[in-house]
CSV table of C-alpha atoms in Angstrom, one decimal:
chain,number,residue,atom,x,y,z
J,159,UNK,CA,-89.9,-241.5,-118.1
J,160,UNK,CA,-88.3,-241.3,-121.6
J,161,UNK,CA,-89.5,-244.6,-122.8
J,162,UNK,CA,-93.1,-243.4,-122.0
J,163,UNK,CA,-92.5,-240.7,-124.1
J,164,UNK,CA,-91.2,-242.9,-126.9
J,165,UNK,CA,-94.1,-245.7,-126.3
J,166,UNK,CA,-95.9,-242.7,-127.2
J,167,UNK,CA,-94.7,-240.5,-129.7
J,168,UNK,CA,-92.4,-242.5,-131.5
J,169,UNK,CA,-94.2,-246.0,-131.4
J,170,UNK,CA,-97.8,-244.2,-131.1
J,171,UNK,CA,-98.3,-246.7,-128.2
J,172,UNK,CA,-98.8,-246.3,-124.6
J,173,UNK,CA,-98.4,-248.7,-121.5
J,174,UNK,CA,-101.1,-247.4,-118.8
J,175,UNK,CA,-99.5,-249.3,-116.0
J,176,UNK,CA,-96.2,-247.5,-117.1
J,177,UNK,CA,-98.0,-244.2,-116.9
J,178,UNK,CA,-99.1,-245.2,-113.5
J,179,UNK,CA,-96.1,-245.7,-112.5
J,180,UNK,CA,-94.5,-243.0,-113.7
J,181,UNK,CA,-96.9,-240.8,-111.7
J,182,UNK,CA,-96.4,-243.2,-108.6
J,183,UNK,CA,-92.8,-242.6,-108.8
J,184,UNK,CA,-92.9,-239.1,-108.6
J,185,UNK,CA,-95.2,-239.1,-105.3
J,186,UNK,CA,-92.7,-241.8,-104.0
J,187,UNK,CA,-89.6,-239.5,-104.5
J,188,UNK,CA,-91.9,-236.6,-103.2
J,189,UNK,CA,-92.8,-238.1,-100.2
J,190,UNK,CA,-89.4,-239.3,-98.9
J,191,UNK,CA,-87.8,-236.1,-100.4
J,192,UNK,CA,-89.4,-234.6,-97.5
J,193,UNK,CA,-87.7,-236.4,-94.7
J,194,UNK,CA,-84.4,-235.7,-96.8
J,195,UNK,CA,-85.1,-231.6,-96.6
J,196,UNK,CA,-85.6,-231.9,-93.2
J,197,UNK,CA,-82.4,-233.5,-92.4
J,198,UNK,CA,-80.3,-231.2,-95.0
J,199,UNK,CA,-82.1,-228.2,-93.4
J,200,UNK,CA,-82.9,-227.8,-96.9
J,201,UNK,CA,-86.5,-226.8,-96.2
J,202,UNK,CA,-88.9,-223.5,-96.6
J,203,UNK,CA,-88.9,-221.3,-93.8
J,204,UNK,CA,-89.3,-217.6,-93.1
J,205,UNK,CA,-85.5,-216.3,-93.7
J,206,UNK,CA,-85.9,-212.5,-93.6
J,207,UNK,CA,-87.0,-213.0,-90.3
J,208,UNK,CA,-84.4,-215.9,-89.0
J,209,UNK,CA,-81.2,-214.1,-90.5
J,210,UNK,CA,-80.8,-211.2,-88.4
J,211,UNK,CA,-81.6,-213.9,-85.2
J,212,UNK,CA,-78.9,-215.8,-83.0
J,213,UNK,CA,-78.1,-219.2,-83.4
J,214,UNK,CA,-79.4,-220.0,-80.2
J,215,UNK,CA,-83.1,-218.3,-80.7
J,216,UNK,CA,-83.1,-220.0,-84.0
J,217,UNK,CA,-82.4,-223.2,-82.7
J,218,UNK,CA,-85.2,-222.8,-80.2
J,219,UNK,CA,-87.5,-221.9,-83.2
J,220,UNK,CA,-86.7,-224.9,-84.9
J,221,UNK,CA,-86.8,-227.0,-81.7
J,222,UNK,CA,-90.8,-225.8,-81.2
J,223,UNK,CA,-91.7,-226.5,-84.6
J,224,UNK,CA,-90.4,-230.0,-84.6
J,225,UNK,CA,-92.0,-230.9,-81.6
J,226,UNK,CA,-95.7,-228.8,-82.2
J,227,UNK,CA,-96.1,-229.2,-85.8
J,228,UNK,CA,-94.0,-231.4,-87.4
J,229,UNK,CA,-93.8,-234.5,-85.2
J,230,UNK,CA,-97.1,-234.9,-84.4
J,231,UNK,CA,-98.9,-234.3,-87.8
J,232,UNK,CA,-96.4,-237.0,-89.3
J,233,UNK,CA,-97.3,-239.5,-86.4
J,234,UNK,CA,-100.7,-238.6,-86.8
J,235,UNK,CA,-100.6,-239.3,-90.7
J,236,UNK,CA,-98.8,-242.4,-90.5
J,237,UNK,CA,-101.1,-243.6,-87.7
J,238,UNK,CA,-104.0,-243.0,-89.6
J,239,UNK,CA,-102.5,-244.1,-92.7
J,240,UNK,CA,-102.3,-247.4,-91.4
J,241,UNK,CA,-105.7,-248.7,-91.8
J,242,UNK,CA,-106.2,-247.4,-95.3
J,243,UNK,CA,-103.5,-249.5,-96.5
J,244,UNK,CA,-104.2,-252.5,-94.6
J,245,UNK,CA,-107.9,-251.8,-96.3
J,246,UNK,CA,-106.3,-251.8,-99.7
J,247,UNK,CA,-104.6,-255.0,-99.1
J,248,UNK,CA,-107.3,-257.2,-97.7
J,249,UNK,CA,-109.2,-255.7,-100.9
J,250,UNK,CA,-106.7,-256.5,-103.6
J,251,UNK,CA,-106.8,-253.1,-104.8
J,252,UNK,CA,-106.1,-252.6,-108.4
J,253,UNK,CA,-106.1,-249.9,-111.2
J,254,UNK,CA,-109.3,-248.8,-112.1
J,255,UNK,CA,-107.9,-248.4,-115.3
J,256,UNK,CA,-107.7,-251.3,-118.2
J,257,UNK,CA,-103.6,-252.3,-118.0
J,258,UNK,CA,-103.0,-250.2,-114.5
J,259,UNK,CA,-100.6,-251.4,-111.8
J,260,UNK,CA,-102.0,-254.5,-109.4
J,261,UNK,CA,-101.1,-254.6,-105.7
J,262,UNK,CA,-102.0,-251.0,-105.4
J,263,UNK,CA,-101.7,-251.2,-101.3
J,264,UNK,CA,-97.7,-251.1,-101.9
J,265,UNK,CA,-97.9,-247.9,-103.6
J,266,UNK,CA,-100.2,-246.6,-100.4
J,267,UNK,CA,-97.9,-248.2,-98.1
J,268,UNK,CA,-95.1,-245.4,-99.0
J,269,UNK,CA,-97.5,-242.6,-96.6
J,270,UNK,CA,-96.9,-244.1,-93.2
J,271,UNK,CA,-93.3,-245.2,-94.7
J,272,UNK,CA,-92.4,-241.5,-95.7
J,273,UNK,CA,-94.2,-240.2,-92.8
J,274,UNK,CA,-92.2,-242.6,-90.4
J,275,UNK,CA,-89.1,-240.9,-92.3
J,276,UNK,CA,-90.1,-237.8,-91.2
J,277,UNK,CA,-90.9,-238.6,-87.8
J,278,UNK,CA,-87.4,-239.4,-87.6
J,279,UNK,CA,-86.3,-236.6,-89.7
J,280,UNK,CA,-87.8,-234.3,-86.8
J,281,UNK,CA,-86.7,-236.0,-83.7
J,282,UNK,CA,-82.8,-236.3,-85.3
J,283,UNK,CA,-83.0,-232.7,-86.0
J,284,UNK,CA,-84.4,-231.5,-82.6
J,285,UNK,CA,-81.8,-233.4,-81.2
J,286,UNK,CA,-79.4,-231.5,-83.0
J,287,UNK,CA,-81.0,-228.3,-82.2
J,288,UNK,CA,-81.1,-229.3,-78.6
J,289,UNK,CA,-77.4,-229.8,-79.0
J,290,UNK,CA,-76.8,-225.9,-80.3
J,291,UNK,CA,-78.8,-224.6,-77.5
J,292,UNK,CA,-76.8,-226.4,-74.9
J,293,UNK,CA,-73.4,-225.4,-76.7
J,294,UNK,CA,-74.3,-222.0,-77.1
J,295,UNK,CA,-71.5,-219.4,-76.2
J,296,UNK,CA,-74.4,-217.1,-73.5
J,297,UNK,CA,-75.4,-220.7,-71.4
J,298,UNK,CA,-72.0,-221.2,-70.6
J,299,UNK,CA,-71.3,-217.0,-69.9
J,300,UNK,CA,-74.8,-218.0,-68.1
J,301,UNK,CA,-76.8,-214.9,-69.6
J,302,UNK,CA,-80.0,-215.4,-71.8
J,303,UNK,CA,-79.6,-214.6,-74.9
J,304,UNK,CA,-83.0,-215.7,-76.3
């Protein structure tokens, strides 16, 4: 945020609650960045294994780790997430800090939010990989090619 950084250095001033939600920000477009990846296929996997596979055995690989690993930890995380920002709201959480941000339980609200995201993130690309495994040129010649 530029105008922190002019509050700051030019002004020799500072705005906590700006700081705060400066840092907030960045764990916001973090967070939901993730579900974006996912859907690009912009995410970090192991490629010098991957490259030399088929599109069908990759697909499947993809398939299994939306539905083991990535599916249920987001459900679980925004399932679990739930309580600890209802907690924060029935407390009228605020900064700690002297001038921080107020209605803290908004900012927590963006885990089962992002988490959601990537629920959905996962399912639309298993659908997709479910789609490249049906297509795929050795079902229809009918031999496996996994």
């Amino acid at each position: 945020m530029i105008s922190n950084v002019v509050l700051r250095y030019v002004l020799a001033d500072s705005s906590v609650a700006l700081e705060e939600w400066q840092w907030h920000l960045y764990g916001y477009g973090f967070m939901v960045g993730i579900a974006y990846c996912l859907v690009e296929d912009q995410h970090v996997r192991v490629d010098v294994l991957s490259e030399h596979w088929s599109p069908r055995r990759r697909a499947w690989v993809d398939l299994l780790a939306m539905f083991i690993l990535i599916m249920p930890f987001a459900f679980v995380i925004a399932r679990d997430s739930i309580p600890f920002v209802e907690f924060s709201h029935q407390l009228n959480e605020v900064s700690r800090s002297p001038g921080g941000l107020s209605h803290r339980w908004i900012i927590k609200a963006v885990i089962p939010f992002s988490m959601a995201l990537v629920f959905l993130a996962a399912l639309s690309r298993a659908l997709l990989m479910i789609k490249i495994i049906l297509e795929s040129p050795s079902v229809q010649k009918g031999t496996p090619n996994v």
